Amino acid sequence: MILGCFAGFVIDADKLLLIASSFSFAILTLFILKKFRLSTKSKLSLIYGHLIFLFFPFAVLTTDAACGISCMPCANNLGNLVALALPTTFLISTVAGFFVIPGFYMLFNKKTEAENIHITRIIKNHSRRMKLNMPKVYIIDNANPTAFSFRSFKSMIFFSAGLIDLLNKKELESVILHELGHLKRKASILMMSVSLLRFFSPLSLLARFHHDSNGEEAYADKFAIKTQKTDRHLKSAKIKIDEFERHKKFLL
Ligand SMILES: [Zn+2]
């Protein structure tokens, strides 16, 4: 059946090369993800890259078909096709990322659902007070003290076993509040904003406990301090984490 000017897919050598290299990059990103120990940020970028390379050939082929059906000159013009297919690819990858990344991330980390009663109780109490859905809480089997959270279709908070060992209860609470502060802010942005562009980078999914003083971090810190009515615990938590990092570098 011929629709408009669409004469079926013409897979020439150029298109074949484009599709093959895109899939190779998709496989390469997966390989790097599995093979190397990477920061959460790099992992997210690689997963995003993987999705882009995976969806790109489909976007090219459907654009090709669409150009053919509407008798546009872009049909079978590789340069035009790529230029047209790129925005679609980024859009699909971004949307897919919001569903794939949290699950994907969990596959690459040994983790257990938190049975730590202290942590779950703190999170339950505070999220109820903040009118947040209770996030899922996971403990990652990692000695580095770290915590981060995701918010997409479901919110999740990850703590490393190292963090739980290192901090006392009040300090741990300050880190939990910091993460809940991120989740709360993301929730309000999600509700207020209809613009997908705001989320064009899947990195915006990730909120991580670190010491940068950019807007998101400052907000999360302020939230923790306000709730605890003191900055003492958050400060000493950060000092402990810094000391751990310095010590680690020293040992290496
Ligand atoms: Zn943070």
Short mmCIF file of C-alpha atoms and ligand atoms in Angstrom, two decimals, residues 178-179 182 207-210 216-217 220-221, ligand 1:
data_model
loop_
_atom_site.label_atom_id
_atom_site.label_comp_id
_atom_site.label_asym_id
_atom_site.label_seq_id
_atom_site.Cartn_x
_atom_site.Cartn_y
_atom_site.Cartn_z
CA HIS A 178 17.28 17.66 53.45
CA GLU A 179 16.16 14.89 51.04
CA HIS A 182 14.16 18.16 47.71
CA ALA A 207 18.60 15.23 44.19
CA ARG A 208 21.75 14.41 45.98
CA PHE A 209 23.10 15.18 49.38
CA HIS A 210 26.27 17.11 48.76
CA GLU A 216 18.22 23.40 45.19
CA GLU A 217 20.77 22.48 47.86
CA ALA A 220 16.88 21.65 51.04
CA ASP A 221 19.36 22.74 53.74
ZN ZN B 1 20.64 17.87 48.26
#
